[in-house]
Amino acid sequence: MVTIKYLDLLAEQRAVLGRVTEPGHHLISGPPGSGKSLLAIHHAAALEIVGRPVTLIAHSKLLGQHLNADGVRLGTSLPILTFHGWVHGWYRETTGSSLGARNGSFDWARLMSAALHDTERRGHVLVVDEAQDLPQEFFALCRVLGMDVIAFADEYQRITSNQSTLDEIEKALGGCPRLEISTNLRNPRPVAELARHFYPGLYQPPLPHRDGPVPVLLRCPEARRPFARWLARYAHDHRKLKIGVVVKRSREQGELLAEIERERPGLRPQIYIGAAEDMRYKNIDADRPGLRLVNRASVKGLEFDTVIVPDAHLDAGDPSIDLKMLYYVLVTRTRGELYLCYSGDQEPQMFSAIPQRTLIRKIVPD
């Protein structure tokens, strides 16, 4: 992410920050690239600086690492937790016992019972980024605890099964003001035009004015090595860029990493695998340029100079609404170039209706 100081924010962004200082819950929506994560860290940092007890909830540990780096640059270091991490920590502090394993869904009745006996959270503030990916029961829990919730969300960027619409979040909080930001500051116009093909809503977000390269649909041979060679060459030729390689499965992350290092040993690509035991694979330097291999589940809220999706062939068949929302998230992570790559002779069905002027077809060079 690129840290932007308060005076560099757009007028509509500063207006949102002015409104969310009012007591109570607030729900802020906006399309990809409109600065929701940026405003979340700005508001949380401002609360921490004036002494308010505040915690920032991030969609993933990887997003939390990026937000933490932004917070440090803004002059603050505040608690940044995942949704699961916060719930487990709160329950242990409140009851003195553990909820057990962190996988799977929560027993919300059990959590609500504990919340009824906890009066220590009143006056605390939870700033929630990517709020649409959290279950509505979580927001009802926060309401019972008497905490103020500032939720930043886009219901068309949902990639998990425990997902909430804006209406569901508002209802769970017992009603709250809604604020909206609309300007896409991240994507060049050609990328936003491609994203419209995956947008599931009725009213398309306004297109940005900034021009840029037309996204590319890159066909690769069945063998992986030519693609790894192309990717390594691209990274070598663009050493100053932050290049996000978004892979569907963790196994392919490791295999691709090995092939890139074989092709170009000096590239020093970074890799994030949330389930890895080796700490080398669980931290990414947000400020260092170069390749970053991440999986789809960890990419929410992130942005890169270039985005490369190497395995679109794994999404063959008639595209569902969920798959379209996933690709809406994937393609809007880039500030510049976008490459959607697939293996085989048949391009995935979801791209077949997209014209060449919107998505250029190319073959990976040998």
Coordinates of C-alpha atoms in Angstrom, one line a residue:
M1 CA 0.0 0.0 0.0
V2 CA 1.0 3.6 -0.5
T3 CA 0.6 5.6 2.7
I4 CA -1.1 9.0 2.0
K5 CA -1.1 11.8 4.6
Y6 CA -4.4 13.4 5.7
L7 CA -4.0 16.6 3.6
D8 CA -3.5 14.5 0.5
L9 CA -6.8 12.7 0.8
L10 CA -9.7 13.6 -1.5
A11 CA -12.5 15.9 -0.1
E12 CA -15.0 13.0 0.0
Q13 CA -12.4 10.9 2.0
R14 CA -11.8 13.7 4.5
A15 CA -15.6 14.2 4.8
V16 CA -15.9 10.5 5.8
L17 CA -13.2 10.8 8.4
G18 CA -15.0 13.9 9.8
R19 CA -18.3 12.0 10.1
V20 CA -17.0 8.8 11.7
T21 CA -15.7 10.8 14.7
E22 CA -19.3 11.1 15.8
P23 CA -20.2 8.6 18.5
G24 CA -21.9 5.3 17.6
H25 CA -21.6 2.9 14.7
H26 CA -20.8 3.8 11.1
L27 CA -20.9 1.8 7.9
I28 CA -18.7 3.1 5.0
S29 CA -19.0 1.5 1.6
G30 CA -17.1 2.0 -1.6
P31 CA -15.7 0.2 -4.7
P32 CA -12.2 -1.2 -5.0
G33 CA -9.5 1.4 -4.9
S34 CA -11.6 4.0 -3.2
G35 CA -9.4 4.0 -0.1
K36 CA -11.4 2.1 2.5
S37 CA -8.3 0.4 4.0
L38 CA -6.5 3.8 3.9
L39 CA -9.3 5.5 5.8
A40 CA -9.6 2.6 8.3
I41 CA -5.9 3.0 9.3
H42 CA -6.2 6.8 9.3
H43 CA -9.2 6.7 11.6
A44 CA -7.8 4.0 13.9
A45 CA -4.5 5.9 14.1
A46 CA -6.2 9.1 15.0
L47 CA -8.2 7.4 17.8
E48 CA -5.0 5.8 19.2
I49 CA -3.2 9.1 19.2
V50 CA -5.9 10.8 21.3
G51 CA -6.0 7.9 23.7
R52 CA -9.2 6.1 22.7
P53 CA -9.0 2.3 23.2
V54 CA -9.1 1.1 19.6
T55 CA -8.4 -2.1 17.7
L56 CA -8.3 -2.5 13.9
I57 CA -9.7 -5.8 12.5
A58 CA -8.1 -6.9 9.3
H59 CA -9.4 -9.6 6.9
S60 CA -6.1 -11.5 7.0
K61 CA -2.8 -11.5 8.8
L62 CA -1.1 -10.5 5.6
L63 CA -3.4 -7.4 5.3
G64 CA -2.7 -6.7 8.9
Q65 CA 1.1 -6.6 8.1
H66 CA 0.5 -4.0 5.4
L67 CA -1.8 -1.9 7.6
N68 CA 0.7 -2.1 10.4
A69 CA 3.4 -0.7 8.1
D70 CA 1.1 2.1 7.1
G71 CA 0.3 2.8 10.8
V72 CA 4.0 3.1 11.6
R73 CA 4.5 5.6 8.8
L74 CA 1.6 7.6 10.2
G75 CA 3.3 7.7 13.6
T76 CA 1.3 5.1 15.5
S77 CA 1.4 1.5 16.4
L78 CA -2.0 0.1 17.3
P79 CA -3.4 -3.4 17.8
I80 CA -4.3 -5.0 14.4
L81 CA -5.9 -8.4 14.7
T82 CA -7.9 -10.8 12.5
F83 CA -11.5 -11.4 13.3
H84 CA -10.8 -14.9 14.6
G85 CA -7.8 -13.6 16.6
W86 CA -9.9 -10.9 18.3
V87 CA -12.8 -13.2 19.2
H88 CA -10.5 -15.8 20.7
G89 CA -8.5 -13.2 22.6
W90 CA -11.6 -11.4 23.9
Y91 CA -13.2 -14.7 25.1
R92 CA -10.1 -15.8 26.9
E93 CA -9.7 -12.4 28.6
T94 CA -13.4 -12.3 29.6
T95 CA -13.9 -15.9 30.8
G96 CA -10.5 -17.1 31.6
S97 CA -11.0 -20.1 29.3
S98 CA -10.2 -21.0 25.7
L99 CA -12.6 -21.4 22.8
G100 CA -10.4 -24.3 21.5
A101 CA -9.3 -24.7 17.9
R102 CA -9.4 -21.6 15.7
N103 CA -10.8 -23.4 12.6
G104 CA -14.4 -23.6 11.8
S105 CA -17.4 -21.5 12.9
F106 CA -18.1 -20.1 16.4
D107 CA -20.8 -21.1 18.9
W108 CA -22.4 -17.7 18.8
A109 CA -24.9 -18.5 21.6
R110 CA -21.9 -19.2 23.9
L111 CA -20.2 -16.0 22.9
M112 CA -23.4 -14.0 23.4
S113 CA -23.7 -15.4 26.9
A114 CA -20.2 -14.3 27.7
A115 CA -20.8 -10.8 26.2
L116 CA -23.8 -10.3 28.5
H117 CA -21.5 -10.4 31.5
D118 CA -18.7 -8.2 30.0
T119 CA -19.1 -4.5 30.7
E120 CA -15.4 -3.6 30.2
R121 CA -15.7 -3.1 26.4
R122 CA -18.0 0.0 26.5
G123 CA -16.2 2.9 25.1
H124 CA -13.9 0.7 23.0
V125 CA -13.8 1.2 19.2
L126 CA -13.5 -1.6 16.6
V127 CA -12.4 -0.3 13.2
V128 CA -13.3 -3.2 10.8
D129 CA -11.7 -3.4 7.3
E130 CA -13.3 -5.7 4.7
A131 CA -16.4 -6.0 7.0
Q132 CA -18.4 -7.8 4.3
D133 CA -16.3 -10.9 4.9
L134 CA -17.4 -11.2 8.5
P135 CA -20.6 -13.0 9.7
Q136 CA -23.4 -10.7 10.9
E137 CA -23.3 -12.4 14.3
F138 CA -20.0 -10.8 15.0
F139 CA -21.5 -7.3 14.6
A140 CA -24.4 -8.3 16.9
L141 CA -21.8 -9.4 19.5
C142 CA -20.1 -6.0 19.3
R143 CA -23.5 -4.3 19.8
V144 CA -24.1 -6.4 22.9
L145 CA -20.7 -5.5 24.2
G146 CA -21.5 -1.8 23.8
M147 CA -18.5 -1.1 21.4
D148 CA -18.6 1.4 18.6
V149 CA -18.0 -0.2 15.3
I150 CA -16.6 1.6 12.3
A151 CA -17.1 -0.8 9.4
F152 CA -15.6 -0.4 5.9
A153 CA -17.2 -2.7 3.4
D154 CA -18.0 -3.5 -0.2
E155 CA -20.6 -6.3 -0.5
Y156 CA -19.5 -7.1 -4.1
Q157 CA -16.0 -8.1 -2.9
R158 CA -17.1 -11.1 -0.9
I159 CA -14.9 -14.2 -1.3
T160 CA -15.8 -16.2 1.9
S161 CA -18.8 -18.3 2.9
N162 CA -19.3 -16.3 6.1
Q163 CA -20.2 -13.1 4.3
S164 CA -22.6 -10.2 5.1
T165 CA -24.4 -7.7 3.0
L166 CA -24.5 -4.0 3.9
D167 CA -28.1 -4.4 5.0
E168 CA -27.2 -7.4 7.3
I169 CA -24.3 -5.5 8.9
E170 CA -26.5 -2.4 9.5
K171 CA -29.3 -4.6 11.0
A172 CA -26.9 -6.5 13.3
L173 CA -25.6 -3.2 14.6
G174 CA -29.1 -2.0 15.4
G175 CA -29.0 0.7 12.6
C176 CA -26.3 3.1 11.8
P177 CA -25.4 6.0 9.4
R178 CA -24.2 4.9 6.0
L179 CA -21.4 6.8 4.2
E180 CA -20.2 6.2 0.7
I181 CA -17.0 6.9 -1.2
S182 CA -17.0 6.4 -5.0
T183 CA -13.7 7.5 -6.6
N184 CA -11.4 4.6 -7.7
L185 CA -7.9 5.9 -7.1
R186 CA -6.1 2.5 -7.7
N187 CA -7.0 1.1 -11.0
P188 CA -6.3 2.6 -14.5
R189 CA -9.4 2.9 -16.6
P190 CA -8.8 -0.2 -18.8
V191 CA -8.6 -2.4 -15.6
A192 CA -11.8 -0.9 -14.3
E193 CA -13.5 -1.6 -17.6
L194 CA -12.5 -5.2 -17.4
A195 CA -13.7 -5.4 -13.8
R196 CA -17.2 -4.4 -15.0
H197 CA -17.5 -7.7 -16.7
F198 CA -17.3 -9.4 -13.3
Y199 CA -19.3 -6.9 -11.3
P200 CA -22.5 -8.6 -9.9
G201 CA -24.4 -5.5 -8.9
L202 CA -27.0 -3.4 -10.7
Y203 CA -25.2 -0.1 -10.7
Q204 CA -21.6 0.0 -11.9
P205 CA -19.1 2.2 -10.0
P206 CA -17.9 5.2 -11.9
L207 CA -14.8 4.6 -14.1
P208 CA -11.5 6.3 -13.1
H209 CA -10.0 8.8 -15.5
R210 CA -6.4 7.6 -15.3
D211 CA -5.2 5.7 -18.4
G212 CA -3.1 2.6 -18.4
P213 CA -2.3 -0.6 -20.2
V214 CA -5.1 -2.9 -21.4
P215 CA -5.2 -6.2 -19.4
V216 CA -3.7 -9.3 -21.0
L217 CA -5.1 -12.8 -21.2
L218 CA -1.9 -14.9 -21.5
R219 CA -2.1 -18.5 -22.8
C220 CA 0.7 -20.8 -21.5
P221 CA 1.7 -24.2 -22.8
E222 CA 1.0 -27.2 -20.6
A223 CA 4.6 -27.2 -19.2
R224 CA 5.0 -24.8 -16.4
R225 CA 8.7 -23.9 -17.1
P226 CA 8.0 -21.4 -20.0
F227 CA 5.6 -19.4 -17.7
A228 CA 8.1 -19.4 -14.8
R229 CA 10.8 -18.2 -17.2
W230 CA 8.5 -15.4 -18.5
L231 CA 7.5 -14.4 -14.9
A232 CA 11.2 -14.4 -13.8
R233 CA 12.1 -12.3 -16.8
Y234 CA 9.3 -9.8 -16.1
A235 CA 10.3 -9.5 -12.5
H236 CA 13.9 -8.9 -13.5
D237 CA 13.0 -6.2 -16.0
H238 CA 10.7 -4.5 -13.5
R239 CA 12.7 -4.7 -10.3
K240 CA 11.3 -1.5 -8.8
L241 CA 7.7 -2.8 -9.0
K242 CA 5.7 -4.6 -6.4
I243 CA 4.4 -7.6 -8.3
G244 CA 1.6 -9.7 -6.9
V245 CA 1.3 -13.3 -8.1
V246 CA -2.0 -14.6 -6.9
V247 CA -2.2 -18.4 -6.8
K248 CA -5.3 -20.5 -6.0
R249 CA -3.5 -23.2 -4.0
S250 CA -0.6 -23.1 -1.6
R251 CA 1.1 -26.1 -3.1
E252 CA 1.5 -24.3 -6.4
Q253 CA 2.9 -21.3 -4.6
G254 CA 5.9 -23.4 -3.4
E255 CA 6.4 -25.1 -6.7
L256 CA 6.4 -21.8 -8.6
L257 CA 8.7 -20.2 -6.0
A258 CA 11.3 -23.0 -6.6
E259 CA 11.1 -22.6 -10.4
I260 CA 11.5 -18.8 -10.2
E261 CA 14.5 -19.2 -8.0
R262 CA 16.0 -21.7 -10.4
E263 CA 15.5 -19.3 -13.3
R264 CA 16.7 -16.1 -11.6
P265 CA 18.5 -16.9 -8.3
G266 CA 18.9 -13.2 -7.4
L267 CA 15.3 -12.1 -7.5
R268 CA 14.5 -12.9 -3.8
P269 CA 10.8 -13.4 -4.3
Q270 CA 8.6 -13.2 -1.1
I271 CA 5.9 -15.7 -0.4
Y272 CA 3.1 -15.8 2.1
I273 CA 1.4 -19.0 3.1
G274 CA -0.9 -18.5 6.1
A275 CA -0.9 -22.2 7.1
A276 CA 2.9 -22.6 6.9
E277 CA 4.8 -23.6 10.0
D278 CA 8.0 -22.0 8.7
M279 CA 8.0 -18.3 9.7
R280 CA 9.8 -17.4 6.5
Y281 CA 6.6 -18.0 4.7
K282 CA 4.3 -16.0 7.1
N283 CA 5.8 -12.5 6.8
I284 CA 6.2 -10.1 3.8
D285 CA 8.1 -6.9 3.8
A286 CA 5.4 -4.4 2.6
D287 CA 8.0 -1.9 1.5
R288 CA 10.3 -4.1 -0.6
P289 CA 9.6 -4.3 -4.3
G290 CA 9.7 -7.5 -6.3
L291 CA 7.6 -10.7 -6.6
R292 CA 5.1 -11.6 -3.8
L293 CA 3.5 -15.0 -4.1
V294 CA 0.2 -15.0 -2.3
N295 CA -3.0 -17.1 -2.4
R296 CA -6.4 -15.8 -3.3
A297 CA -7.7 -16.0 0.3
S298 CA -5.0 -13.5 1.5
V299 CA -5.3 -11.0 -1.3
K300 CA -8.3 -9.0 0.0
G301 CA -7.5 -5.4 0.7
L302 CA -4.0 -5.6 -0.9
E303 CA -2.7 -3.7 -4.0
F304 CA 0.3 -4.1 -6.3
D305 CA 1.9 -2.3 -9.1
T306 CA 1.3 -5.4 -11.3
V307 CA -1.0 -8.3 -10.7
I308 CA -0.5 -11.7 -12.3
V309 CA -3.0 -14.6 -11.9
P310 CA -1.2 -17.7 -13.2
D311 CA -3.9 -20.3 -12.9
A312 CA -7.2 -19.1 -14.4
H313 CA -7.6 -22.5 -16.1
L314 CA -8.6 -23.9 -12.7
D315 CA -11.8 -21.8 -13.0
A316 CA -13.1 -23.5 -16.2
G317 CA -16.8 -24.0 -16.7
D318 CA -19.8 -21.7 -16.5
P319 CA -18.9 -18.9 -14.2
S320 CA -21.0 -18.5 -11.0
I321 CA -21.8 -15.3 -9.2
D322 CA -19.3 -16.3 -6.5
L323 CA -16.6 -16.8 -9.2
K324 CA -17.3 -13.5 -10.8
M325 CA -17.1 -11.7 -7.4
L326 CA -13.7 -13.5 -6.9
Y327 CA -12.4 -12.2 -10.2
Y328 CA -13.8 -8.7 -9.4
V329 CA -11.5 -8.8 -6.4
L330 CA -8.5 -10.2 -8.2
V331 CA -8.4 -7.9 -11.2
T332 CA -8.9 -4.7 -9.1
R333 CA -5.8 -5.3 -7.0
T334 CA -3.5 -3.7 -9.6
R335 CA -2.3 -0.1 -9.9
G336 CA -0.9 -0.8 -13.4
E337 CA -0.6 -4.0 -15.5
L338 CA -2.8 -7.1 -15.2
Y339 CA -2.1 -10.5 -16.6
L340 CA -4.6 -13.3 -16.4
C341 CA -2.9 -16.6 -17.4
Y342 CA -4.2 -20.0 -18.3
S343 CA -2.8 -23.3 -19.6
G344 CA -4.2 -25.3 -22.5
D345 CA -5.8 -24.5 -25.8
Q346 CA -9.2 -23.4 -24.6
E347 CA -9.5 -20.1 -22.7
P348 CA -11.8 -20.2 -19.6
Q349 CA -15.4 -19.6 -20.4
M350 CA -15.7 -16.5 -18.2
F351 CA -13.5 -14.6 -20.6
S352 CA -15.1 -15.7 -23.9
A353 CA -17.5 -12.8 -24.1
I354 CA -14.9 -10.1 -23.3
P355 CA -13.8 -8.3 -26.4
Q356 CA -10.1 -8.0 -27.5
R357 CA -10.1 -4.3 -26.9
T358 CA -10.8 -5.0 -23.2
L359 CA -8.7 -8.1 -22.7
I360 CA -5.8 -8.6 -25.2
R361 CA -5.1 -12.3 -26.0
K362 CA -1.4 -13.2 -26.1
I363 CA 0.7 -16.4 -25.9
V364 CA 3.6 -16.6 -23.4
P365 CA 6.9 -16.4 -25.4
D366 CA 9.3 -19.4 -25.3

